[in-house]
Amino acid sequence: MIVVTIDQRKSRSGPDKVEDLLQRLARAYEVARPFERTAGDEVQGVLQDGPAAVLLALEVARTGEWSVGIGVGAVEMPMPVQTRAGRGPAFEHARDAVERAKNSNGSLALSGPGAEAERLEAELQLIALVNARRTETSDEAGILVSQGLTQQQVAVRLGISQQAVSARLASGLWYEATRLTDLAGAALHEYARIAEGS
């Protein structure tokens, strides 16, 4: 299983953003157990799908408002209805990961059994850093491409040349980051499957 724990950054000096996050996650992602507030400004959810967990973690970390910890491993069965009542190694790894994420590159960390966790964490932190440093214009072009538009269609939509679209995608490492994100999602899915049985 994959447990994701998300903690609001600088929550003492700003408004509580947990409810907005919970609504966004409920609309956008399919989960094994829903995200819910576990304590203070922290939320937690359980996923079975590696690609979804990676996309979720990167999206939330990209805002700069949250620290995201991904825990991989077994959970005690049967899983309770409420996420916060869950127990097992995946929950313990998620706790370790979110604490490390507070001081990690990209505000994201991953914990689990074996060396695979360290490799996956390095990949995800690299993607998170690329995403965080991408300009708004590069991000805008990339999002349209990810929705299925061609570069020519994006150019028309944005009122710029196709060469400008290509330059924006290249400067933001859009295709490279997208490919690495897909590979990391597949790797996390397989890793979680193996770790759950160990």
mmCIF file of N, CA and C in Angstrom, residues 3 14 23 41 63 65 69 72 83 85 96 98-99 102 104 122 125 140 152 160 164 174 180 184 186 189:
data_model
loop_
_atom_site.group_PDB
_atom_site.id
_atom_site.type_symbol
_atom_site.label_atom_id
_atom_site.label_comp_id
_atom_site.label_asym_id
_atom_site.label_seq_id
_atom_site.Cartn_x
_atom_site.Cartn_y
_atom_site.Cartn_z
ATOM 1 N N VAL A 3 0.822 5.065 1.532
ATOM 2 C CA VAL A 3 0.199 6.032 2.438
ATOM 3 C C VAL A 3 0.856 7.386 2.184
ATOM 4 N N GLY A 14 -0.174 31.475 8.886
ATOM 5 C CA GLY A 14 -1.122 31.644 7.796
ATOM 6 C C GLY A 14 -2.423 30.923 8.066
ATOM 7 N N GLN A 23 -10.899 18.843 -0.305
ATOM 8 C CA GLN A 23 -11.892 18.883 -1.388
ATOM 9 C C GLN A 23 -11.232 18.659 -2.744
ATOM 10 N N ASP A 41 -2.906 20.507 11.140
ATOM 11 C CA ASP A 41 -2.910 20.894 9.721
ATOM 12 C C ASP A 41 -2.328 19.797 8.846
ATOM 13 N N THR A 63 2.918 23.350 -5.087
ATOM 14 C CA THR A 63 2.337 24.590 -4.576
ATOM 15 C C THR A 63 3.278 25.319 -3.625
ATOM 16 N N GLU A 65 3.197 24.945 -0.536
ATOM 17 C CA GLU A 65 2.441 25.159 0.696
ATOM 18 C C GLU A 65 2.406 23.928 1.604
ATOM 19 N N GLY A 69 4.871 13.421 2.367
ATOM 20 C CA GLY A 69 5.587 12.190 2.680
ATOM 21 C C GLY A 69 4.863 10.990 2.116
ATOM 22 N N VAL A 72 5.616 3.514 1.982
ATOM 23 C CA VAL A 72 5.326 2.291 1.225
ATOM 24 C C VAL A 72 5.520 1.083 2.129
ATOM 25 N N THR A 83 -9.113 6.591 7.699
ATOM 26 C CA THR A 83 -7.682 6.545 7.417
ATOM 27 C C THR A 83 -6.860 6.706 8.682
ATOM 28 N N ALA A 85 -7.231 5.777 11.547
ATOM 29 C CA ALA A 85 -7.200 4.609 12.423
ATOM 30 C C ALA A 85 -6.304 3.506 11.861
ATOM 31 N N ASP A 96 7.698 9.004 8.846
ATOM 32 C CA ASP A 96 9.119 9.325 8.666
ATOM 33 C C ASP A 96 9.315 10.225 7.450
ATOM 34 N N VAL A 98 7.189 12.321 5.856
ATOM 35 C CA VAL A 98 6.691 13.696 5.936
ATOM 36 C C VAL A 98 7.577 14.554 6.835
ATOM 37 N N GLU A 99 8.155 13.954 7.857
ATOM 38 C CA GLU A 99 9.069 14.710 8.718
ATOM 39 C C GLU A 99 10.332 15.090 7.942
ATOM 40 N N LYS A 102 9.973 18.023 5.281
ATOM 41 C CA LYS A 102 9.983 19.409 5.765
ATOM 42 C C LYS A 102 11.323 20.087 5.506
ATOM 43 N N SER A 104 13.514 18.680 2.982
ATOM 44 C CA SER A 104 14.032 18.007 1.790
ATOM 45 C C SER A 104 13.829 18.849 0.540
ATOM 46 N N ALA A 122 14.887 9.987 -4.707
ATOM 47 C CA ALA A 122 15.774 10.865 -5.484
ATOM 48 C C ALA A 122 15.106 11.286 -6.790
ATOM 49 N N GLN A 125 12.235 13.790 -5.988
ATOM 50 C CA GLN A 125 12.754 15.095 -5.580
ATOM 51 C C GLN A 125 13.287 15.861 -6.785
ATOM 52 N N GLU A 140 2.177 26.677 -18.462
ATOM 53 C CA GLU A 140 0.940 26.869 -19.224
ATOM 54 C C GLU A 140 0.974 26.072 -20.529
ATOM 55 N N GLN A 152 1.160 23.226 -32.371
ATOM 56 C CA GLN A 152 0.518 24.228 -33.232
ATOM 57 C C GLN A 152 -0.776 24.735 -32.603
ATOM 58 N N ILE A 160 0.933 32.776 -29.747
ATOM 59 C CA ILE A 160 2.383 32.857 -29.945
ATOM 60 C C ILE A 160 2.774 31.907 -31.074
ATOM 61 N N ALA A 164 7.937 29.394 -30.257
ATOM 62 C CA ALA A 164 7.893 29.882 -28.870
ATOM 63 C C ALA A 164 7.344 28.806 -27.934
ATOM 64 N N TRP A 174 9.788 19.927 -20.033
ATOM 65 C CA TRP A 174 8.453 19.351 -19.895
ATOM 66 C C TRP A 174 8.403 17.873 -20.290
ATOM 67 N N LEU A 180 9.844 10.979 -16.921
ATOM 68 C CA LEU A 180 10.371 10.488 -15.646
ATOM 69 C C LEU A 180 9.238 10.299 -14.636
ATOM 70 N N ALA A 184 8.453 6.846 -12.820
ATOM 71 C CA ALA A 184 8.456 6.797 -11.355
ATOM 72 C C ALA A 184 7.130 6.255 -10.832
ATOM 73 N N ALA A 186 5.126 4.096 -12.368
ATOM 74 C CA ALA A 186 5.114 2.646 -12.605
ATOM 75 C C ALA A 186 6.026 1.931 -11.620
ATOM 76 N N HIS A 189 4.413 1.790 -8.181
ATOM 77 C CA HIS A 189 3.334 0.795 -8.170
ATOM 78 C C HIS A 189 3.897 -0.610 -7.936
#
